Amino acid sequence: MKDPRVRQFAEVLVNYSARVQPGDVVLISCAGLEGAPLVKELYALCLEKGAKYVEYEFSIPDIGRYFYNLASADQLAYFPQHKLDFMKQVDVYFGLSAADNSMVMAKANQKSMIAWSKVVRPIIDQRVKGTRWVVTRYPTHGAAQEARMSLDEYEDYLFAACCMDWEEESKKQDALKACVDAADRVRIKASDTDLSFSIKGLPGIKCDGRLNIPDGEVFTAPVRDSVEGYITYNCPTVYQGKEFNNIRLEFEKGRIVKATSPGMDAELNRILDTDEGARYVGEFAIGVNPNIRVPMRNILFDEKIFGSIHFTPGQAYDECDNGNRSAVHWDMVKILAGDGELWFDDILIQKDGRFVHEPLLGLNPGD
């Protein structure tokens, strides 16, 4: 029996997030074969909406691992021009992850992964800048196991976080955007964390279900050289197939001068040495999705945890560009619930993971 929530999910993605129009060229790209039910619904809905061409593709991460471990220098340097040529024709891009093993790249050649990410950057840039794109996840047994849930529990959690009234959520985010736009200095105080930086002149950007599903954050960026202090992240993060815990970063004049993670110091610093921009921060964001409360080892969910912030080494977004450039964009999450304060200038915005500033009280979940 088909789960009716899959159709509901597809309708959110097609009608609200990507706003598919007659005449659009659409690409549906799915990593993992288990995402086929959602691919089917997206494909059918796009045709019903009048898209003139709908392409779909599946990739298998286990096969991709062979590329990183076996590719020669020439193979790693080859640029797939045909993919860029097609991406230039695409109006709407759906990126789905339905992987059954988030650790599939844990033992893959890290140097090859970094090199390839630099080679294909123009394709990613074209997708980000030239399409109405949205990325999401489809529930799998592997993802449920990572989240420490049964598949039924994980499905309930995912659909609750994704199938929301995003127009209403967008209105709620207006007040937080206004506070970000008006602020100069930010300070974050929590366990093993005392971080300060400026966001003056850098706008707040609402993330209200257009580009990521689940969504639910307002982001900006620090003035590149303004970051001072230290932060210890308390959410696990999986990057390039490896899990990092309790990452601690120390900043001087915006630059990460010391980075540690128990048992993973070398791997962490190797990523941060990808290029100069990887040791500077390109994004600061506040998570506000009321239906996401606990880490799931999946950054698309974890960065939206209500009562969390993420502070992201690497590439800045065009919408809020502090000038930082990097092949890395690594969202690292700190949950402030129960232990933390978020200040804008001299105003306490959030305490222990709940908004306390009067204009923002409407964002707090009813619990």
Short mmCIF file of C-alpha atoms in Angstrom, two decimals:
data_model
loop_
_atom_site.label_atom_id
_atom_site.label_comp_id
_atom_site.label_asym_id
_atom_site.label_seq_id
_atom_site.Cartn_x
_atom_site.Cartn_y
_atom_site.Cartn_z
CA MET A 1 0.00 0.00 0.00
CA LYS A 2 1.31 3.44 -0.91
CA ASP A 3 1.91 5.85 1.93
CA PRO A 4 -0.25 8.93 1.14
CA ARG A 5 2.33 11.11 2.88
CA VAL A 6 4.74 10.50 -0.01
CA ARG A 7 2.31 12.21 -2.38
CA GLN A 8 1.80 15.02 0.13
CA PHE A 9 5.58 15.40 0.40
CA ALA A 10 5.93 15.56 -3.38
CA GLU A 11 3.21 18.22 -3.57
CA VAL A 12 5.13 20.40 -1.09
CA LEU A 13 8.29 20.03 -3.17
CA VAL A 14 6.69 20.63 -6.57
CA ASN A 15 4.05 23.23 -5.75
CA TYR A 16 5.67 25.23 -2.95
CA SER A 17 9.44 24.66 -2.95
CA ALA A 18 10.32 24.48 -6.64
CA ARG A 19 7.18 26.12 -8.04
CA VAL A 20 7.23 23.97 -11.20
CA GLN A 21 5.77 25.83 -14.16
CA PRO A 22 4.62 24.84 -17.65
CA GLY A 23 7.62 24.64 -19.96
CA ASP A 24 10.18 23.91 -17.25
CA VAL A 25 13.08 21.51 -17.76
CA VAL A 26 13.35 19.41 -14.60
CA LEU A 27 16.11 17.18 -13.26
CA ILE A 28 15.34 14.73 -10.43
CA SER A 29 18.56 13.31 -9.02
CA CYS A 30 18.37 10.59 -6.38
CA ALA A 31 21.27 9.04 -4.47
CA GLY A 32 20.06 5.57 -3.53
CA LEU A 33 17.46 3.34 -5.13
CA GLU A 34 15.16 3.34 -2.10
CA GLY A 35 13.98 6.85 -3.02
CA ALA A 36 12.08 5.51 -6.05
CA PRO A 37 8.58 6.06 -4.53
CA LEU A 38 9.23 9.79 -4.15
CA VAL A 39 10.91 10.02 -7.56
CA LYS A 40 7.77 8.51 -9.11
CA GLU A 41 5.49 11.04 -7.42
CA LEU A 42 7.75 13.96 -8.35
CA TYR A 43 7.98 12.77 -11.95
CA ALA A 44 4.21 12.44 -12.30
CA LEU A 45 3.47 15.78 -10.63
CA CYS A 46 5.99 17.65 -12.79
CA LEU A 47 4.37 16.24 -15.93
CA GLU A 48 0.93 17.17 -14.58
CA LYS A 49 2.18 20.72 -13.99
CA GLY A 50 3.23 20.98 -17.65
CA ALA A 51 7.02 20.60 -17.46
CA LYS A 52 8.24 20.15 -21.03
CA TYR A 53 10.98 17.68 -20.06
CA VAL A 54 11.64 15.71 -16.88
CA GLU A 55 14.92 13.84 -16.50
CA TYR A 56 15.53 11.48 -13.59
CA GLU A 57 18.72 9.78 -12.50
CA PHE A 58 19.80 7.43 -9.73
CA SER A 59 23.29 7.16 -8.29
CA ILE A 60 24.55 4.42 -5.99
CA PRO A 61 26.99 5.66 -3.35
CA ASP A 62 28.65 2.23 -3.08
CA ILE A 63 29.64 2.51 -6.74
CA GLY A 64 30.80 6.09 -6.29
CA ARG A 65 33.22 4.86 -3.63
CA TYR A 66 35.09 2.92 -6.31
CA PHE A 67 35.76 6.16 -8.17
CA TYR A 68 37.45 7.81 -5.20
CA ASN A 69 39.55 4.73 -4.45
CA LEU A 70 40.51 3.74 -7.99
CA ALA A 71 40.54 6.89 -10.13
CA SER A 72 43.87 8.01 -11.53
CA ALA A 73 45.06 11.61 -11.48
CA ASP A 74 43.83 12.05 -15.06
CA GLN A 75 40.43 10.60 -14.20
CA LEU A 76 40.11 12.85 -11.17
CA ALA A 77 41.00 15.86 -13.31
CA TYR A 78 38.48 15.13 -16.08
CA PHE A 79 35.67 17.65 -16.14
CA PRO A 80 32.27 16.20 -17.21
CA GLN A 81 31.35 19.04 -19.55
CA HIS A 82 28.16 17.29 -20.66
CA LYS A 83 26.78 17.55 -17.14
CA LEU A 84 27.42 21.28 -17.02
CA ASP A 85 25.90 21.72 -20.49
CA PHE A 86 22.70 19.99 -19.38
CA MET A 87 22.57 21.81 -16.06
CA LYS A 88 22.57 25.09 -17.98
CA GLN A 89 19.27 23.99 -19.54
CA VAL A 90 17.67 22.93 -16.26
CA ASP A 91 15.06 25.20 -14.66
CA VAL A 92 14.20 23.01 -11.64
CA TYR A 93 16.46 20.61 -9.75
CA PHE A 94 15.33 18.10 -7.12
CA GLY A 95 18.14 16.46 -5.14
CA LEU A 96 17.10 13.43 -3.10
CA SER A 97 19.18 11.35 -0.73
CA ALA A 98 17.93 7.87 0.08
CA ALA A 99 21.19 6.31 1.14
CA ASP A 100 21.08 3.17 3.24
CA ASN A 101 24.53 3.70 4.78
CA SER A 102 25.84 7.15 5.72
CA MET A 103 29.28 5.65 6.38
CA VAL A 104 29.76 4.35 2.86
CA MET A 105 32.53 6.89 2.23
CA ALA A 106 34.21 6.49 5.63
CA LYS A 107 37.20 4.62 4.17
CA ALA A 108 37.18 6.25 0.75
CA ASN A 109 40.25 8.18 -0.36
CA GLN A 110 39.81 11.59 1.24
CA LYS A 111 42.32 13.36 -1.01
CA SER A 112 40.42 12.16 -4.07
CA MET A 113 37.12 13.33 -2.60
CA ILE A 114 38.55 16.81 -1.99
CA ALA A 115 40.12 16.96 -5.45
CA TRP A 116 36.88 15.90 -7.16
CA SER A 117 34.82 18.42 -5.19
CA LYS A 118 37.01 21.17 -6.66
CA VAL A 119 36.70 19.82 -10.21
CA VAL A 120 32.88 19.63 -10.23
CA ARG A 121 32.36 22.93 -8.40
CA PRO A 122 31.22 24.71 -11.61
CA ILE A 123 28.34 22.24 -11.96
CA ILE A 124 27.28 22.80 -8.35
CA ASP A 125 27.56 26.56 -8.81
CA GLN A 126 25.38 26.41 -11.93
CA ARG A 127 22.78 24.34 -10.10
CA VAL A 128 22.74 26.72 -7.12
CA LYS A 129 22.77 29.95 -9.12
CA GLY A 130 20.84 28.94 -12.21
CA THR A 131 17.98 26.68 -11.09
CA ARG A 132 15.06 26.63 -8.69
CA TRP A 133 16.56 23.86 -6.63
CA VAL A 134 15.50 21.94 -3.57
CA VAL A 135 17.23 19.09 -1.77
CA THR A 136 15.68 16.62 0.63
CA ARG A 137 15.85 13.16 2.18
CA TYR A 138 13.73 10.04 1.80
CA PRO A 139 13.29 7.70 4.79
CA THR A 140 15.36 4.51 4.69
CA HIS A 141 16.25 1.83 7.22
CA GLY A 142 19.84 3.09 7.23
CA ALA A 143 18.82 6.67 7.98
CA ALA A 144 16.45 5.48 10.70
CA GLN A 145 19.25 3.49 12.30
CA GLU A 146 21.53 6.55 12.23
CA ALA A 147 18.78 8.52 13.97
CA ARG A 148 18.40 5.77 16.58
CA MET A 149 14.79 5.20 15.52
CA SER A 150 12.65 2.50 14.00
CA LEU A 151 11.70 3.11 10.37
CA ASP A 152 8.11 3.91 11.39
CA GLU A 153 9.33 6.44 13.95
CA TYR A 154 11.73 7.97 11.46
CA GLU A 155 9.02 8.28 8.81
CA ASP A 156 6.74 10.04 11.28
CA TYR A 157 9.55 12.39 12.26
CA LEU A 158 10.57 13.17 8.67
CA PHE A 159 7.08 13.79 7.34
CA ALA A 160 6.18 15.97 10.34
CA ALA A 161 9.30 18.08 9.74
CA CYS A 162 8.72 18.37 6.00
CA CYS A 163 4.96 18.50 5.40
CA MET A 164 4.26 21.75 7.23
CA ASP A 165 2.39 24.93 6.39
CA TRP A 166 5.49 26.63 5.04
CA GLU A 167 3.69 29.84 4.16
CA GLU A 168 2.77 30.28 7.83
CA GLU A 169 6.29 29.37 8.96
CA SER A 170 7.67 31.95 6.55
CA LYS A 171 5.58 34.67 8.16
CA LYS A 172 6.86 33.68 11.61
CA GLN A 173 10.44 34.00 10.44
CA ASP A 174 9.94 37.65 9.42
CA ALA A 175 10.48 38.86 12.99
CA LEU A 176 13.77 36.98 13.35
CA LYS A 177 14.99 38.29 10.02
CA ALA A 178 14.22 41.83 11.19
CA CYS A 179 16.28 41.30 14.35
CA VAL A 180 19.21 39.93 12.35
CA ASP A 181 19.05 42.84 9.91
CA ALA A 182 19.17 45.36 12.77
CA ALA A 183 22.01 43.73 14.72
CA ASP A 184 25.71 44.53 14.74
CA ARG A 185 27.33 42.23 17.30
CA VAL A 186 26.45 38.62 18.13
CA ARG A 187 27.60 36.72 21.18
CA ILE A 188 27.02 33.05 21.92
CA LYS A 189 27.67 31.81 25.45
CA ALA A 190 27.25 28.15 26.39
CA SER A 191 29.20 25.14 27.62
CA ASP A 192 32.82 25.50 26.47
CA THR A 193 31.64 28.25 24.12
CA ASP A 194 32.20 31.98 24.17
CA LEU A 195 32.04 33.36 20.67
CA SER A 196 31.59 36.91 19.40
CA PHE A 197 31.46 38.40 15.93
CA SER A 198 29.88 41.13 13.83
CA ILE A 199 27.08 40.69 11.29
CA LYS A 200 26.79 44.40 10.51
CA GLY A 201 25.68 45.02 6.94
CA LEU A 202 24.99 41.35 6.24
CA PRO A 203 21.30 40.52 5.79
CA GLY A 204 19.20 37.86 7.45
CA ILE A 205 17.95 35.26 4.98
CA LYS A 206 14.81 33.25 5.68
CA CYS A 207 14.93 29.54 4.93
CA ASP A 208 11.26 28.77 4.67
CA GLY A 209 10.91 25.62 2.61
CA ARG A 210 12.15 26.83 -0.76
CA LEU A 211 15.61 25.27 -1.06
CA ASN A 212 15.81 22.59 1.62
CA ILE A 213 13.14 20.31 2.96
CA PRO A 214 12.98 20.02 5.88
CA ASP A 215 13.73 23.69 6.35
CA GLY A 216 13.47 26.17 9.16
CA GLU A 217 16.34 28.54 9.81
CA VAL A 218 17.34 32.15 9.41
CA PHE A 219 20.95 32.64 8.37
CA THR A 220 23.43 35.40 7.83
CA ALA A 221 27.24 35.49 7.86
CA PRO A 222 29.86 36.96 10.15
CA VAL A 223 32.05 39.78 8.95
CA ARG A 224 34.88 37.56 7.78
CA ASP A 225 37.67 38.75 10.07
CA SER A 226 35.51 39.58 13.10
CA VAL A 227 35.16 36.18 14.76
CA GLU A 228 36.86 35.83 18.14
CA GLY A 229 36.65 33.15 20.82
CA TYR A 230 35.87 29.46 20.85
CA ILE A 231 33.00 27.05 20.32
CA THR A 232 32.44 23.36 21.05
CA TYR A 233 29.73 21.77 18.93
CA ASN A 234 27.56 19.17 20.66
CA CYS A 235 25.93 17.55 17.62
CA PRO A 236 27.63 14.73 15.75
CA THR A 237 28.44 15.65 12.17
CA VAL A 238 29.13 13.37 9.21
CA TYR A 239 31.37 14.90 6.55
CA GLN A 240 32.97 13.09 3.64
CA GLY A 241 31.71 9.82 5.09
CA LYS A 242 33.32 10.27 8.51
CA GLU A 243 31.64 11.05 11.82
CA PHE A 244 33.07 13.82 14.00
CA ASN A 245 31.99 14.53 17.58
CA ASN A 246 32.64 17.41 19.97
CA ILE A 247 34.49 19.50 17.42
CA ARG A 248 36.12 22.46 19.14
CA LEU A 249 37.26 25.49 17.13
CA GLU A 250 39.26 28.48 18.32
CA PHE A 251 39.20 31.74 16.33
CA GLU A 252 41.47 34.73 16.05
CA LYS A 253 40.60 37.56 13.65
CA GLY A 254 38.09 35.31 11.94
CA ARG A 255 40.46 32.43 11.28
CA ILE A 256 40.31 28.97 12.86
CA VAL A 257 43.68 28.73 14.59
CA LYS A 258 43.02 25.48 16.45
CA ALA A 259 40.64 22.64 15.65
CA THR A 260 40.17 19.41 17.59
CA SER A 261 37.80 16.44 17.60
CA PRO A 262 38.46 13.40 19.81
CA GLY A 263 40.30 10.79 17.77
CA MET A 264 39.78 12.75 14.54
CA ASP A 265 42.14 15.72 14.79
CA ALA A 266 44.12 14.84 11.65
CA GLU A 267 41.04 14.24 9.51
CA LEU A 268 39.40 17.45 10.78
CA ASN A 269 42.41 19.62 10.05
CA ARG A 270 42.97 18.01 6.66
CA ILE A 271 39.49 19.16 5.62
CA LEU A 272 40.04 22.63 7.09
CA ASP A 273 43.27 22.85 5.08
CA THR A 274 41.46 22.21 1.79
CA ASP A 275 41.96 25.89 0.96
CA GLU A 276 42.37 29.22 2.76
CA GLY A 277 38.62 29.85 3.00
CA ALA A 278 37.96 26.58 4.82
CA ARG A 279 39.40 28.12 8.01
CA TYR A 280 37.01 31.08 7.87
CA VAL A 281 33.26 31.05 8.44
CA GLY A 282 30.75 31.58 5.65
CA GLU A 283 27.46 31.19 7.52
CA PHE A 284 25.83 31.75 10.91
CA ALA A 285 22.29 30.44 11.34
CA ILE A 286 19.56 29.92 13.91
CA GLY A 287 17.43 26.76 13.70
CA VAL A 288 13.68 27.25 14.13
CA ASN A 289 11.88 24.12 12.85
CA PRO A 290 9.43 23.33 15.69
CA ASN A 291 9.23 19.64 14.75
CA ILE A 292 12.99 18.96 14.82
CA ARG A 293 14.32 18.64 18.35
CA VAL A 294 17.04 15.95 18.47
CA PRO A 295 20.16 15.21 16.38
CA MET A 296 19.76 12.60 13.67
CA ARG A 297 23.29 12.54 12.19
CA ASN A 298 21.80 14.12 9.11
CA ILE A 299 22.74 17.75 8.59
CA LEU A 300 19.65 18.61 6.57
CA PHE A 301 17.66 17.93 9.75
CA ASP A 302 20.19 18.77 12.44
CA GLU A 303 20.92 22.31 11.25
CA LYS A 304 17.19 23.09 11.65
CA ILE A 305 16.90 21.85 15.27
CA PHE A 306 14.81 24.32 17.22
CA GLY A 307 17.04 25.96 19.83
CA SER A 308 20.26 25.41 17.88
CA ILE A 309 22.74 27.48 15.93
CA HIS A 310 25.18 26.43 13.26
CA PHE A 311 28.43 28.17 12.52
CA THR A 312 29.84 27.02 9.22
CA PRO A 313 33.45 26.91 8.09
CA GLY A 314 33.83 27.49 4.36
CA GLN A 315 31.96 28.96 1.44
CA ALA A 316 29.55 31.85 1.93
CA TYR A 317 26.22 31.94 0.13
CA ASP A 318 25.58 34.51 -2.59
CA GLU A 319 22.46 35.73 -0.76
CA CYS A 320 24.62 36.81 2.18
CA ASP A 321 28.16 37.06 0.90
CA ASN A 322 30.92 37.94 3.35
CA GLY A 323 33.54 37.31 0.68
CA ASN A 324 34.66 33.87 1.88
CA ARG A 325 35.43 31.35 -0.85
CA SER A 326 36.06 27.65 -0.35
CA ALA A 327 35.33 24.19 -1.74
CA VAL A 328 34.18 23.39 1.82
CA HIS A 329 30.83 24.31 3.37
CA TRP A 330 30.57 22.37 6.63
CA ASP A 331 27.53 23.05 8.81
CA MET A 332 28.46 22.34 12.43
CA VAL A 333 25.63 22.48 14.97
CA LYS A 334 25.49 23.64 18.57
CA ILE A 335 22.27 22.98 20.52
CA LEU A 336 21.64 25.74 23.05
CA ALA A 337 18.58 24.14 24.64
CA GLY A 338 19.12 23.87 28.38
CA ASP A 339 22.53 25.52 28.22
CA GLY A 340 23.13 28.67 26.26
CA GLU A 341 22.51 32.32 25.58
CA LEU A 342 22.25 34.13 22.25
CA TRP A 343 22.76 37.88 22.29
CA PHE A 344 22.28 40.49 19.58
CA ASP A 345 24.11 43.63 20.71
CA ASP A 346 22.83 44.15 24.28
CA ILE A 347 19.59 42.21 23.82
CA LEU A 348 19.18 38.63 25.04
CA ILE A 349 17.45 36.95 22.10
CA GLN A 350 17.34 33.36 23.24
CA LYS A 351 18.02 31.57 26.52
CA ASP A 352 18.32 27.81 26.95
CA GLY A 353 16.97 27.23 23.47
CA ARG A 354 13.81 29.33 23.67
CA PHE A 355 13.26 32.86 22.41
CA VAL A 356 12.86 35.41 25.18
CA HIS A 357 12.87 38.62 23.11
CA GLU A 358 9.26 39.80 22.86
CA PRO A 359 9.01 40.10 19.03
CA LEU A 360 10.22 36.50 18.65
CA LEU A 361 8.00 34.68 21.12
CA GLY A 362 5.71 33.51 18.31
CA LEU A 363 8.50 31.27 17.01
CA ASN A 364 8.54 29.16 20.18
CA PRO A 365 6.79 25.78 19.80
CA GLY A 366 3.74 25.18 21.95
CA ASP A 367 5.28 21.97 23.34
#
